[in-house]
Short mmCIF file of C-alpha atoms in Angstrom, two decimals:
data_model
loop_
_atom_site.label_atom_id
_atom_site.label_comp_id
_atom_site.label_asym_id
_atom_site.label_seq_id
_atom_site.Cartn_x
_atom_site.Cartn_y
_atom_site.Cartn_z
CA MET A 1 0.00 0.00 0.00
CA PRO A 2 1.52 3.36 -1.02
CA LYS A 3 2.53 5.74 1.73
CA LEU A 4 0.00 8.50 2.36
CA SER A 5 1.10 12.10 2.06
CA THR A 6 0.51 14.58 4.88
CA LEU A 7 -2.48 15.97 3.04
CA ASP A 8 -3.93 12.51 2.37
CA ARG A 9 -3.73 11.62 6.07
CA HIS A 10 -5.56 14.76 7.13
CA LEU A 11 -8.20 14.28 4.45
CA LYS A 12 -8.71 10.67 5.50
CA VAL A 13 -9.30 11.74 9.11
CA HIS A 14 -11.53 14.59 7.97
CA ASN A 15 -13.68 12.35 5.75
CA SER A 16 -14.05 9.64 8.41
CA LYS A 17 -15.55 11.96 11.02
CA SER A 18 -19.04 10.91 12.00
CA GLY A 19 -22.04 13.19 12.14
CA ARG A 20 -23.10 16.10 10.00
CA ARG A 21 -20.59 18.88 9.59
CA VAL A 22 -21.60 22.41 10.34
CA ARG A 23 -20.31 24.75 7.68
CA GLY A 24 -20.14 28.53 7.73
CA GLY A 25 -19.89 31.01 10.58
CA LEU A 26 -23.33 30.92 12.15
CA GLY A 27 -25.16 28.38 10.02
CA SER A 28 -27.93 26.37 11.63
CA ILE A 29 -26.99 23.02 13.20
CA VAL A 30 -29.87 21.22 11.61
CA SER A 31 -31.33 21.19 8.13
CA ALA A 32 -34.29 23.15 9.40
CA PRO A 33 -35.87 26.45 8.37
CA VAL A 34 -33.66 29.50 8.77
CA TYR A 35 -34.95 32.61 10.51
CA GLY A 36 -33.34 35.73 9.06
CA GLY A 37 -29.78 36.74 9.90
CA ALA A 38 -27.81 33.61 10.66
CA GLY A 39 -30.42 31.05 11.55
CA SER A 40 -31.36 33.14 14.55
CA ILE A 41 -33.56 31.37 17.06
CA ALA A 42 -34.14 34.54 19.02
CA SER A 43 -36.19 36.15 16.28
CA ALA A 44 -39.05 33.69 16.67
CA PRO A 45 -42.00 34.38 19.02
CA VAL A 46 -41.25 33.91 22.73
CA PHE A 47 -42.66 30.88 24.49
CA PRO A 48 -45.61 31.60 26.80
CA GLN A 49 -45.15 31.91 30.54
CA LYS A 50 -46.34 29.07 32.74
CA ASN A 51 -50.11 28.99 33.33
CA GLN A 52 -50.72 31.51 30.56
CA SER A 53 -52.46 30.74 27.32
CA LYS A 54 -50.43 30.85 24.15
CA LYS A 55 -52.88 33.23 22.58
CA ALA A 56 -52.55 35.75 25.37
CA THR A 57 -48.78 35.99 25.26
CA ILE A 58 -48.29 36.50 21.53
CA SER A 59 -49.14 40.02 20.47
CA LYS A 60 -51.02 40.76 17.27
CA LYS A 61 -47.91 42.45 15.95
CA ALA A 62 -45.82 39.32 16.52
CA GLN A 63 -48.45 37.17 14.86
CA GLN A 64 -48.43 39.42 11.80
CA LYS A 65 -44.64 39.30 11.56
CA SER A 66 -44.31 35.50 11.64
CA ASP A 67 -45.45 33.12 8.95
CA LEU A 68 -45.31 30.21 11.41
CA THR A 69 -47.97 28.96 13.76
CA LEU A 70 -47.13 28.58 17.45
CA GLU A 71 -47.15 24.82 17.04
CA GLU A 72 -44.66 24.98 14.16
CA VAL A 73 -42.36 27.27 16.14
CA GLU A 74 -42.43 24.86 19.09
CA VAL A 75 -41.70 21.83 16.91
CA TYR A 76 -38.77 23.67 15.33
CA ARG A 77 -37.34 24.75 18.69
CA ASN A 78 -37.76 21.33 20.26
CA ASP A 79 -35.98 19.68 17.35
CA TYR A 80 -33.25 22.33 17.32
CA LEU A 81 -32.53 21.97 21.04
CA LYS A 82 -32.62 18.17 20.92
CA ARG A 83 -30.03 18.08 18.15
CA CYS A 84 -27.98 20.79 19.80
CA LEU A 85 -27.79 18.89 23.09
CA GLU A 86 -27.00 15.66 21.26
CA SER A 87 -24.20 17.39 19.38
CA LEU A 88 -22.76 18.84 22.59
CA ASN A 89 -23.16 15.41 24.23
CA VAL A 90 -22.90 16.78 27.77
CA LYS A 91 -24.91 14.53 30.10
CA SER A 92 -24.94 16.97 32.99
CA LEU A 93 -26.30 19.67 30.70
CA LYS A 94 -29.01 17.31 29.52
CA ARG A 95 -30.13 16.53 33.08
CA TRP A 96 -30.14 20.21 33.96
CA ALA A 97 -32.03 20.97 30.77
CA ILE A 98 -34.87 18.62 31.71
CA LYS A 99 -35.34 20.39 35.05
CA PHE A 100 -35.04 23.85 33.56
CA TRP A 101 -37.32 23.01 30.66
CA LYS A 102 -40.55 23.47 32.61
CA SER A 103 -39.83 26.94 33.96
CA GLY A 104 -41.42 29.90 32.15
CA ASN A 105 -39.14 31.14 29.40
CA GLY A 106 -36.51 28.59 30.34
CA LYS A 107 -36.81 26.92 26.97
CA LEU A 108 -35.89 30.10 25.09
CA VAL A 109 -32.96 30.85 27.42
CA LEU A 110 -31.67 27.30 27.09
CA LEU A 111 -31.96 27.45 23.31
CA PHE A 112 -29.93 30.65 23.23
CA VAL A 113 -27.22 29.27 25.55
CA CYS A 114 -26.95 26.05 23.55
CA TYR A 115 -26.84 27.99 20.30
CA VAL A 116 -23.99 30.23 21.50
CA ILE A 117 -21.94 27.36 22.95
CA PHE A 118 -22.38 25.13 19.94
CA ASN A 119 -21.46 27.80 17.42
CA SER A 120 -18.42 28.82 19.46
CA MET A 121 -17.25 25.21 19.34
CA THR A 122 -18.03 25.06 15.63
CA ARG A 123 -16.04 28.21 14.89
CA TYR A 124 -13.04 26.87 16.79
CA ASN A 125 -13.18 23.43 15.14
CA GLU A 126 -13.60 24.87 11.65
CA SER A 127 -10.75 27.33 12.15
CA ASN A 128 -8.50 24.55 13.41
CA GLU A 129 -9.45 22.28 10.51
CA PHE A 130 -8.95 25.09 7.98
CA ASN A 131 -5.48 25.89 9.31
CA THR A 132 -4.50 22.22 9.52
CA ILE A 133 -5.49 21.44 5.94
CA SER A 134 -3.74 24.55 4.63
CA LYS A 135 -0.56 23.53 6.46
CA SER A 136 -0.87 20.04 5.04
CA LEU A 137 -1.09 21.44 1.53
CA GLU A 138 2.12 23.34 2.15
CA MET A 139 3.90 20.29 3.61
CA ASP A 140 2.59 17.77 1.13
CA THR A 141 5.64 16.18 -0.51
CA GLU A 142 3.68 15.37 -3.63
CA LEU A 143 2.73 19.01 -3.97
CA ASP A 144 6.29 20.17 -3.33
CA THR A 145 7.62 17.88 -6.04
CA GLY A 146 4.36 17.65 -7.97
CA ALA A 147 5.61 19.73 -10.58
CA ASN A 148 3.70 20.90 -13.44
CA ALA A 149 0.01 21.02 -14.15
CA ASP A 150 0.91 20.51 -17.79
CA ASP A 151 2.14 17.00 -16.97
CA GLY A 152 -0.95 15.64 -15.23
CA GLY A 153 -3.54 18.38 -15.21
CA SER A 154 -4.67 17.51 -18.71
CA SER A 155 -5.80 14.08 -17.43
CA LEU A 156 -8.51 15.72 -15.35
CA ASP A 157 -11.93 15.31 -16.96
CA LYS A 158 -13.47 18.77 -17.00
CA SER A 159 -16.98 17.41 -17.55
CA ARG A 160 -16.70 15.38 -14.30
CA CYS A 161 -15.62 18.27 -12.10
CA GLN A 162 -17.90 21.27 -11.58
CA ILE A 163 -17.14 24.07 -9.14
CA ILE A 164 -20.01 26.44 -8.42
CA TYR A 165 -19.13 29.69 -6.65
CA VAL A 166 -22.17 31.50 -5.25
CA VAL A 167 -20.88 35.07 -5.37
CA GLY A 168 -22.37 37.88 -3.31
CA VAL A 169 -21.49 40.46 -0.73
CA GLU A 170 -21.79 39.74 2.96
CA GLY A 171 -25.43 39.55 4.05
CA SER A 172 -26.80 38.53 0.63
CA MET A 173 -28.46 35.48 2.21
CA HIS A 174 -26.01 32.80 1.15
CA HIS A 175 -27.27 30.63 4.02
CA GLY A 176 -30.80 30.78 2.61
CA PHE A 177 -29.93 30.11 -1.03
CA GLN A 178 -27.28 27.41 -0.56
CA PRO A 179 -29.67 24.71 0.81
CA ILE A 180 -31.92 25.28 -2.22
CA LEU A 181 -29.05 24.85 -4.65
CA GLN A 182 -27.71 21.81 -2.82
CA ALA A 183 -31.12 20.14 -2.70
CA PHE A 184 -31.45 20.75 -6.44
CA ALA A 185 -28.02 19.21 -7.07
CA GLU A 186 -28.85 16.16 -4.96
CA GLN A 187 -31.82 15.35 -7.20
CA GLN A 188 -29.72 15.30 -10.38
CA ILE A 189 -28.83 12.04 -12.13
CA ASP A 190 -25.85 11.96 -14.47
CA PRO A 191 -27.18 10.69 -17.83
CA LYS A 192 -23.76 9.21 -18.70
CA THR A 193 -23.59 6.92 -15.68
CA ASN A 194 -27.20 6.94 -14.44
CA LYS A 195 -25.81 7.76 -11.00
CA PRO A 196 -26.39 10.81 -8.77
CA PHE A 197 -23.91 13.65 -8.59
CA VAL A 198 -21.36 13.62 -5.78
CA ILE A 199 -22.02 16.88 -3.93
CA GLU A 200 -19.74 18.73 -1.54
CA HIS A 201 -20.50 22.09 0.01
CA GLY A 202 -17.91 24.22 1.76
CA SER A 203 -14.95 21.97 1.03
CA THR A 204 -12.25 22.73 3.60
CA LEU A 205 -9.65 21.61 1.08
CA LEU A 206 -10.85 24.08 -1.57
CA ARG A 207 -11.22 26.87 0.97
CA ALA A 208 -7.70 26.30 2.23
CA ALA A 209 -6.36 26.38 -1.33
CA LEU A 210 -8.26 29.56 -2.19
CA PHE A 211 -8.12 31.55 1.03
CA ALA A 212 -5.17 30.37 3.11
CA GLU A 213 -1.44 30.97 3.07
CA ILE A 214 0.12 27.95 1.33
CA GLY A 215 3.78 28.81 1.72
CA GLU A 216 4.82 30.98 -1.21
CA ARG A 217 2.23 29.52 -3.57
CA GLU A 218 -0.39 31.77 -5.16
CA VAL A 219 -4.02 30.83 -5.75
CA ASP A 220 -3.27 30.02 -9.38
CA ASP A 221 -0.11 27.99 -8.73
CA PRO A 222 -0.36 25.11 -11.28
CA ALA A 223 0.83 22.39 -8.89
CA LEU A 224 -1.57 23.57 -6.17
CA VAL A 225 -4.53 23.69 -8.56
CA GLN A 226 -3.76 20.22 -9.92
CA ARG A 227 -3.33 18.70 -6.46
CA VAL A 228 -6.59 20.17 -5.15
CA LEU A 229 -8.64 19.13 -8.19
CA GLU A 230 -7.28 15.59 -8.05
CA LYS A 231 -8.63 15.33 -4.50
CA LEU A 232 -11.93 17.11 -5.13
CA CYS A 233 -12.70 15.21 -8.32
CA PRO A 234 -11.06 11.77 -8.23
CA ASP A 235 -11.04 9.64 -11.36
CA ASP A 236 -13.96 7.43 -10.33
CA GLY A 237 -16.23 8.01 -13.31
CA LEU A 238 -18.72 10.05 -11.25
CA LYS A 239 -19.67 13.70 -11.68
CA HIS A 240 -18.47 15.79 -8.75
CA VAL A 241 -20.10 19.11 -7.90
CA ILE A 242 -18.40 21.37 -5.37
CA ILE A 243 -20.40 24.31 -4.04
CA GLU A 244 -18.54 27.27 -2.53
CA ASP A 245 -20.36 30.28 -1.11
CA SER A 246 -17.96 32.32 1.02
CA SER A 247 -19.03 35.94 0.85
CA PHE A 248 -17.19 39.12 -0.12
CA PRO A 249 -15.84 40.20 2.31
CA CYS A 250 -15.54 37.16 4.58
CA GLY A 251 -14.52 36.71 8.21
CA MET A 252 -13.27 39.30 10.68
CA VAL A 253 -10.19 41.52 10.97
CA LYS A 254 -8.61 39.16 13.52
CA ASP A 255 -10.07 35.94 12.17
CA PRO A 256 -8.40 32.79 13.59
CA ARG A 257 -8.32 31.30 10.10
CA LYS A 258 -5.00 32.04 8.43
CA TYR A 259 -6.24 33.87 5.37
CA ARG A 260 -3.82 35.12 2.74
CA VAL A 261 -5.42 38.53 3.26
CA HIS A 262 -7.66 39.29 6.22
CA ARG A 263 -10.48 41.80 6.37
CA GLN A 264 -8.97 45.29 6.66
CA ARG A 265 -10.11 47.87 9.17
CA TRP A 266 -9.36 50.81 6.86
CA TRP A 267 -12.01 49.65 4.37
CA SER A 268 -14.75 50.95 6.67
CA THR A 269 -13.80 54.59 6.08
CA ALA A 270 -12.67 54.32 2.47
CA THR A 271 -14.56 55.11 -0.74
CA MET A 272 -15.84 52.24 -2.83
CA GLU A 273 -13.32 53.15 -5.55
CA GLN A 274 -10.42 52.98 -3.09
CA ILE A 275 -11.54 49.57 -1.83
CA ALA A 276 -12.17 48.11 -5.29
CA SER A 277 -8.76 49.21 -6.56
CA SER A 278 -6.80 48.05 -3.49
CA GLU A 279 -4.59 44.97 -3.55
CA SER A 280 -5.97 43.80 -0.22
CA ALA A 281 -9.62 43.78 -1.32
CA ASN A 282 -8.79 42.14 -4.66
CA ASN A 283 -7.19 39.26 -2.78
CA HIS A 284 -9.86 38.85 -0.10
CA PRO A 285 -11.08 36.26 0.55
CA VAL A 286 -9.71 35.11 -2.82
CA ASN A 287 -8.45 36.71 -5.98
CA LEU A 288 -11.41 35.87 -8.22
CA GLU A 289 -9.48 36.57 -11.40
CA LYS A 290 -6.73 34.10 -10.52
CA PHE A 291 -9.20 31.51 -9.25
CA TYR A 292 -11.39 31.65 -12.34
CA SER A 293 -8.52 31.59 -14.83
CA ALA A 294 -6.61 28.77 -13.13
CA TYR A 295 -9.45 26.43 -12.14
CA SER A 296 -11.60 26.86 -15.26
CA GLU A 297 -8.80 25.35 -17.31
CA PHE A 298 -9.35 21.95 -15.68
CA ALA A 299 -12.84 22.21 -14.14
CA ASP A 300 -16.25 23.50 -15.16
CA VAL A 301 -16.34 26.69 -13.07
CA LYS A 302 -19.75 28.35 -12.75
CA ILE A 303 -20.56 31.67 -11.10
CA ILE A 304 -24.00 32.30 -9.56
CA VAL A 305 -24.36 35.89 -8.38
CA ILE A 306 -26.95 36.50 -5.67
CA HIS A 307 -28.40 39.87 -4.72
CA ARG A 308 -30.56 40.94 -1.82
CA SER A 309 -32.11 44.34 -1.14
CA PHE A 310 -29.30 46.74 -0.22
CA VAL A 311 -31.10 47.93 2.92
CA GLU A 312 -31.70 44.34 4.07
CA THR A 313 -28.11 43.38 3.23
CA VAL A 314 -26.61 46.18 5.33
CA ALA A 315 -29.15 45.72 8.13
CA SER A 316 -28.33 42.02 8.49
CA HIS A 317 -24.89 42.93 9.93
CA HIS A 318 -25.48 46.59 10.73
CA ARG A 319 -23.09 46.63 13.69
CA TRP A 320 -20.14 45.27 11.72
CA ASP A 321 -17.28 47.52 10.60
CA GLY A 322 -18.36 50.13 13.15
CA GLY A 323 -21.97 50.73 12.15
CA VAL A 324 -24.33 51.26 9.22
CA GLU A 325 -22.27 53.88 7.37
CA ASN A 326 -18.99 52.00 7.67
CA HIS A 327 -20.53 48.64 6.78
CA SER A 328 -22.20 50.21 3.76
CA ASN A 329 -18.82 51.59 2.65
CA VAL A 330 -17.28 48.13 2.76
CA LEU A 331 -20.14 46.40 0.93
CA ARG A 332 -20.27 49.02 -1.83
CA GLY A 333 -16.53 48.65 -2.35
CA PHE A 334 -16.90 44.91 -2.89
CA MET A 335 -19.95 45.38 -5.11
CA LEU A 336 -17.83 47.53 -7.40
CA LEU A 337 -14.98 45.02 -7.25
CA LEU A 338 -17.30 42.13 -8.12
CA ARG A 339 -18.91 44.11 -10.93
CA GLN A 340 -15.54 44.78 -12.50
CA PHE A 341 -14.75 41.05 -12.42
CA LEU A 342 -18.14 40.13 -13.92
CA ASP A 343 -17.73 42.68 -16.72
CA ARG A 344 -14.40 41.11 -17.67
CA HIS A 345 -16.06 37.70 -17.88
CA SER A 346 -19.46 38.26 -19.39
CA THR A 347 -19.01 35.37 -21.84
CA ASP A 348 -17.38 31.97 -21.53
CA GLU A 349 -14.54 32.01 -24.08
CA ASP A 350 -14.81 28.27 -24.75
CA THR A 351 -18.58 27.99 -25.24
CA GLY A 352 -19.70 31.52 -26.08
CA ARG A 353 -22.43 31.19 -23.45
CA PRO A 354 -22.92 33.55 -20.47
CA ALA A 355 -20.10 33.07 -17.96
CA TRP A 356 -22.33 33.83 -14.97
CA THR A 357 -25.96 34.03 -13.98
CA MET A 358 -28.02 35.99 -11.49
CA VAL A 359 -30.48 35.14 -8.71
CA CYS A 360 -32.55 37.92 -7.15
CA ILE A 361 -33.36 36.88 -3.59
CA GLU A 362 -36.41 39.14 -3.62
CA LYS A 363 -37.88 37.06 -6.48
CA ILE A 364 -37.77 33.96 -4.26
CA LYS A 365 -39.81 35.60 -1.52
CA ALA A 366 -43.56 35.09 -1.31
CA LYS A 367 -44.07 38.66 -0.18
CA TYR A 368 -42.79 39.88 -3.55
CA TYR A 369 -45.94 38.31 -5.04
CA ASN A 370 -48.18 39.51 -2.19
CA GLY A 371 -48.44 35.97 -0.88
CA ASP A 372 -49.91 34.57 -4.10
CA LYS A 373 -48.85 30.90 -3.96
CA ARG A 374 -49.23 30.23 -7.66
CA GLN A 375 -47.12 33.21 -8.69
CA THR A 376 -44.52 32.36 -6.05
CA ASN A 377 -44.27 28.72 -7.16
CA ASP A 378 -44.11 29.67 -10.84
CA ALA A 379 -41.30 32.16 -10.17
CA ARG A 380 -39.31 29.67 -8.13
CA ALA A 381 -39.75 27.01 -10.81
CA LEU A 382 -38.46 29.45 -13.45
CA ILE A 383 -35.40 30.25 -11.31
CA LEU A 384 -34.55 26.56 -11.04
CA GLN A 385 -35.11 26.09 -14.76
CA TYR A 386 -32.66 28.79 -15.85
CA LEU A 387 -30.15 27.66 -13.22
CA ALA A 388 -30.29 24.10 -14.59
CA GLU A 389 -29.79 25.39 -18.13
CA TYR A 390 -26.81 27.48 -17.07
CA LEU A 391 -25.26 24.64 -15.04
CA ASP A 392 -25.96 22.03 -17.74
CA TRP A 393 -27.91 19.89 -15.30
CA PRO A 394 -30.32 17.33 -16.80
CA LYS A 395 -33.22 17.88 -14.40
CA HIS A 396 -34.90 21.29 -14.63
CA PHE A 397 -37.41 20.96 -11.80
CA CYS A 398 -37.10 20.07 -8.14
CA LEU A 399 -39.47 18.61 -5.59
CA GLY A 400 -39.07 20.12 -2.14
CA CYS A 401 -36.07 22.30 -2.96
CA PHE A 402 -37.64 25.28 -1.19
CA ASN A 403 -38.67 23.37 1.95
CA SER A 404 -35.78 24.92 3.85
CA TRP A 405 -36.83 28.44 2.92
CA ILE A 406 -38.84 30.54 5.38
CA GLU A 407 -39.50 34.25 5.03
CA SER A 408 -37.74 36.25 7.69
CA PRO A 409 -40.19 38.12 9.97
CA LYS A 410 -37.60 40.83 10.59
CA LYS A 411 -38.40 44.44 9.73
CA HIS A 412 -35.00 45.54 8.52
CA VAL A 413 -36.01 49.18 8.18
CA SER A 414 -36.82 49.31 11.89
CA ILE A 415 -33.48 47.69 12.73
CA ILE A 416 -31.35 50.51 11.34
CA GLY A 417 -33.81 53.33 12.00
CA GLU A 418 -35.05 56.18 9.82
CA ASP A 419 -31.69 57.96 9.81
CA GLY A 420 -29.96 54.77 8.73
CA VAL A 421 -32.40 54.23 5.88
CA ASN A 422 -32.03 57.82 4.66
CA PHE A 423 -28.26 57.45 4.70
CA LEU A 424 -28.42 54.20 2.73
CA LEU A 425 -30.70 55.83 0.17
CA GLU A 426 -27.94 58.36 -0.49
CA HIS A 427 -25.38 55.57 -0.80
CA MET A 428 -27.68 53.68 -3.16
CA LYS A 429 -27.78 56.61 -5.58
CA LYS A 430 -24.09 56.10 -6.23
CA MET A 431 -24.66 52.43 -7.09
CA GLY A 432 -26.77 53.09 -10.18
CA GLY A 433 -25.37 51.16 -13.14
CA ILE A 434 -22.94 49.31 -10.87
CA TRP A 435 -25.03 46.98 -8.76
CA PRO A 436 -26.99 44.80 -9.08
CA PRO A 437 -25.45 43.49 -12.33
CA VAL A 438 -27.53 42.16 -15.21
CA PRO A 439 -26.34 38.98 -16.98
CA LYS A 440 -26.16 38.53 -20.73
CA ASN A 441 -29.58 37.79 -22.29
CA ALA A 442 -31.22 38.28 -18.90
CA LEU A 443 -34.78 37.24 -18.18
CA ALA A 444 -37.06 39.66 -16.36
CA ILE A 445 -36.79 37.55 -13.21
CA GLN A 446 -33.00 38.01 -13.28
CA GLN A 447 -33.20 41.80 -13.17
CA CYS A 448 -33.06 42.81 -9.51
CA SER A 449 -33.97 46.05 -7.82
CA LEU A 450 -31.32 47.67 -5.63
#
């Protein structure tokens, strides 16, 4: 049996871990509906006090804001907490939880505590795994001697390796769209083999290669690209689909993950032109130009751009970067940067087809159609249809792909206040013609409002 490289050993350990992995900063720990922000459990209606009727404790305003019944909220919370406690696997906490469960708002408090603890553990584990894999890539003897992509890269079957990057600024609702895309991918059957696609979301190996310091190697280093693609898309005859959805920007200024370029504090007070033209922003979290050029040579790289209302996008992380104004500065800078990249790659040079496509998050929402179920379902079906055509997927419809989607009850305008909204309206005026972008031969449903 051949000796495993450092990278192979880490990947073997990584792939053998039991249980579902939690990907992303504050993603939910179960494949359950997501409430606004980052799967926030606190945004749902509060549980009734002991000896009080449910009807009496939920105000009319709260009822209007939530699309869920009280029973559905309770089922969701019970399931969330059960899985959270199982994941933590702390027996003493479980015993205490049973006693605390019956007291007033104890359930909500316990949910919040469990949520915070679990996500803290998740952040630490993911950071550690990210840094370990990136170090392994650097140390890998095969990579160090693995020479030239021209020698073995050509053996990679491009049709069997698809990388989908869901591109959008921070707060664009990646966590809401990704489960839809993944569910759609999981229902595909490769007509060549009559077998399902092999799907991977948030590959730590790909993220390490794109975002981390790998010695002196750049993102587009031929040996690095070849090594990563050989692992992501092994020669097993199956079609592999890798979904990446890290936002722009991504992470914090002092993020524990060893990024090539971390988030910069000075972005918050800079103009969007200064940010978009800076070396730091163009390499955070990845240099898209280098990634696209290097990986599209050996893999089928697809770009899905997502856009959410600018006010909602800023409001979702309104305290980041020092407040609404600063956060808006950062997001506008990356919108300009992304637009410049998209304009350079409007058409795929090999096929002549559009190089990227667009999804307007507002067009997924039922409230956009005033709650009309037929219009909502028709719009969602059309979105899946044009995505399948762009991705060259055989199946153009999907059963249950939107089951994970729940409209957020948050009133984002009230979150940032009237002054914040007025300020953002001024910022939005400067975005005309820049964002949101419009793809080549765009359908009406692909043309988003700012």
